[in-house]
Coordinates of C-alpha atoms in Angstrom, one line a residue:
M1139 CA 10.3 -5.0 -3.9
S1140 CA 11.2 -5.9 -0.3
H1141 CA 11.7 -3.3 2.4
I1142 CA 14.7 -4.0 4.7
L1143 CA 13.4 -4.3 8.2
D1144 CA 15.6 -4.0 11.3
D1145 CA 14.7 -5.4 14.7
T1146 CA 12.9 -2.3 15.8
D1147 CA 10.7 -2.3 12.6
K1148 CA 9.9 -6.0 13.2
A1149 CA 9.0 -5.4 16.8
I1150 CA 6.7 -2.5 15.9
L1151 CA 5.0 -4.5 13.2
N1152 CA 4.5 -7.5 15.5
L1153 CA 2.8 -5.2 18.0
L1154 CA 0.6 -3.4 15.5
Q1155 CA -0.5 -6.6 13.9
D1156 CA -1.9 -7.7 17.2
D1157 CA -3.5 -4.3 18.0
A1158 CA -3.2 -1.4 15.6
T1159 CA -5.0 0.9 18.2
L1160 CA -2.0 0.8 20.6
P1161 CA -1.1 4.4 21.6
L1162 CA 2.3 5.6 20.3
K1163 CA 3.5 5.9 23.9
T1164 CA 2.8 2.2 24.5
V1165 CA 4.5 1.1 21.2
A1166 CA 7.5 3.2 22.0
E1167 CA 7.8 1.8 25.5
R1168 CA 7.5 -1.8 24.3
V1169 CA 10.2 -1.5 21.6
H1170 CA 12.4 0.8 23.7
V1171 CA 12.5 3.9 21.5
S1172 CA 11.2 7.4 21.9
I1173 CA 7.6 8.3 20.9
A1174 CA 9.0 10.4 18.0
T1175 CA 11.1 7.5 16.7
A1176 CA 8.1 5.1 16.9
Q1177 CA 5.9 7.6 15.0
R1178 CA 8.6 8.2 12.4
R1179 CA 9.2 4.4 12.0
I1180 CA 5.4 3.7 11.6
Q1181 CA 5.1 6.5 9.0
A1182 CA 8.0 5.1 7.1
L1183 CA 6.4 1.6 7.1
I1184 CA 3.2 3.1 5.8
D1185 CA 5.0 5.3 3.2
S1186 CA 7.0 2.3 1.9
G1187 CA 3.9 0.1 1.6
V1188 CA 4.9 -2.4 4.3
I1189 CA 1.8 -1.4 6.3
T1190 CA -1.0 -1.4 3.7
K1191 CA -4.1 -1.0 6.0
Q1192 CA -5.1 -0.6 9.6
V1193 CA -8.5 -2.3 10.1
A1194 CA -10.9 -3.8 12.5
I1195 CA -11.4 -7.6 12.1
V1196 CA -15.0 -8.5 12.5
D1197 CA -16.4 -11.9 13.5
P1198 CA -18.6 -12.8 10.5
N1199 CA -21.1 -14.8 12.6
K1200 CA -21.8 -11.9 14.9
V1201 CA -22.7 -9.6 12.0
G1202 CA -25.0 -12.0 10.2
Y1203 CA -22.5 -13.6 7.7
G1204 CA -22.6 -17.1 8.9
L1205 CA -21.5 -18.9 5.7
T1206 CA -17.9 -18.8 4.7
A1207 CA -16.8 -20.6 1.5
V1208 CA -13.4 -21.5 0.0
V1209 CA -14.0 -21.4 -3.8
M1210 CA -11.7 -22.9 -6.3
I1211 CA -12.1 -21.3 -9.8
E1212 CA -11.0 -22.7 -13.1
M1213 CA -11.0 -20.1 -15.9
S1214 CA -12.2 -20.8 -19.4
R1215 CA -9.4 -18.9 -21.1
S1216 CA -6.0 -18.3 -19.4
N1217 CA -4.9 -15.0 -20.9
T1218 CA -3.6 -12.1 -18.9
S1219 CA -6.3 -9.6 -19.8
M1220 CA -9.1 -12.0 -18.9
Q1221 CA -7.4 -12.9 -15.6
H1222 CA -6.9 -9.2 -14.8
R1223 CA -10.6 -8.5 -15.6
F1224 CA -11.6 -11.3 -13.2
E1225 CA -9.3 -10.0 -10.5
R1226 CA -10.8 -6.5 -10.8
L1227 CA -14.3 -8.0 -10.7
M1228 CA -13.5 -9.9 -7.5
H1229 CA -11.8 -6.9 -5.9
D1230 CA -15.0 -5.0 -6.3
Q1231 CA -17.2 -7.6 -4.6
P1232 CA -17.8 -7.0 -0.8
Q1233 CA -18.5 -10.7 -0.2
V1234 CA -15.0 -11.7 -1.5
M1235 CA -12.7 -11.5 1.5
S1236 CA -9.6 -12.8 -0.4
C1237 CA -8.8 -13.6 -4.0
Y1238 CA -5.6 -15.5 -4.8
E1239 CA -4.1 -16.6 -8.1
V1240 CA -2.9 -20.1 -7.4
S1241 CA -1.0 -22.9 -9.0
G1242 CA -2.4 -26.4 -9.7
D1243 CA -5.7 -27.4 -11.1
A1244 CA -7.5 -24.1 -10.2
D1245 CA -6.6 -20.7 -11.4
F1246 CA -8.0 -18.7 -8.4
M1247 CA -9.0 -19.3 -4.9
L1248 CA -11.6 -17.1 -3.2
M1249 CA -12.7 -16.7 0.4
V1250 CA -16.3 -15.6 0.3
N1251 CA -18.5 -14.6 3.2
A1252 CA -22.3 -14.8 2.7
K1253 CA -25.3 -14.4 5.0
N1254 CA -26.7 -17.8 4.1
M1255 CA -26.8 -20.4 1.3
N1256 CA -29.4 -18.3 -0.6
D1257 CA -27.0 -15.3 -0.5
Y1258 CA -24.1 -17.5 -1.6
H1259 CA -26.1 -19.0 -4.4
E1260 CA -27.0 -15.6 -5.7
F1261 CA -23.3 -14.6 -5.6
T1262 CA -22.3 -17.7 -7.7
R1263 CA -25.2 -17.2 -10.2
N1264 CA -24.3 -13.5 -10.7
L1265 CA -20.5 -13.7 -10.8
L1266 CA -19.1 -17.2 -11.4
T1267 CA -20.4 -17.4 -14.9
Y1268 CA -19.1 -18.0 -18.4
E1269 CA -19.5 -14.3 -19.1
N1270 CA -16.9 -13.7 -16.4
N1271 CA -14.6 -16.3 -18.0
V1272 CA -15.3 -19.0 -15.3
R1273 CA -15.3 -22.5 -16.7
S1274 CA -16.0 -24.2 -13.4
F1275 CA -15.8 -23.6 -9.6
K1276 CA -15.8 -25.8 -6.6
S1277 CA -17.1 -24.6 -3.2
Q1278 CA -16.0 -25.9 0.2
F1279 CA -17.8 -24.6 3.2
V1280 CA -16.0 -23.7 6.4
M1281 CA -17.5 -25.8 9.3
N1282 CA -15.4 -24.2 12.1
F1283 CA -12.8 -21.5 12.4
T1284 CA -9.9 -23.2 14.1
K1285 CA -7.6 -20.3 13.3
S1286 CA -8.3 -17.2 11.3
G1287 CA -5.8 -14.4 11.3
T1288 CA -3.7 -11.9 9.3
K1289 CA -0.5 -11.7 11.4
I1290 CA 2.8 -12.4 9.8
L1291 CA 5.2 -13.1 12.7
L1292 CA 8.5 -11.3 12.1
D1293 CA 11.6 -12.4 14.0

């Protein structure tokens, strides 16, 4: 269900997507509302599920995770319970940054961070198996991050 956003909500969200550590006073000043209004709006966005997390984004190379792979997964059986099982399994894997159910030839697309090729190979051997309903997978390795972000620009 979509939450109806007014211009103030959109302005707050645009600011917080760039820097969620902005003080309430700064947010309020930039969107031209009182601090109490800014706080109330932010809490409403959290309560309604529009804001799902406030996190720090880490450069994987600077913390020893120099290998990023885009992995296309084809499932052996395409039934709802097996897909949900796979989604839960991927959700629990710290190396899986994103898991998307997709259309086309593949069933899922993963973004996986690994320390190195050995680490990635272990991940594939342990998790992308027939026991986990995976028929096949194709890995493409990120050579350079031209743009990597999470912001959805609201206008």
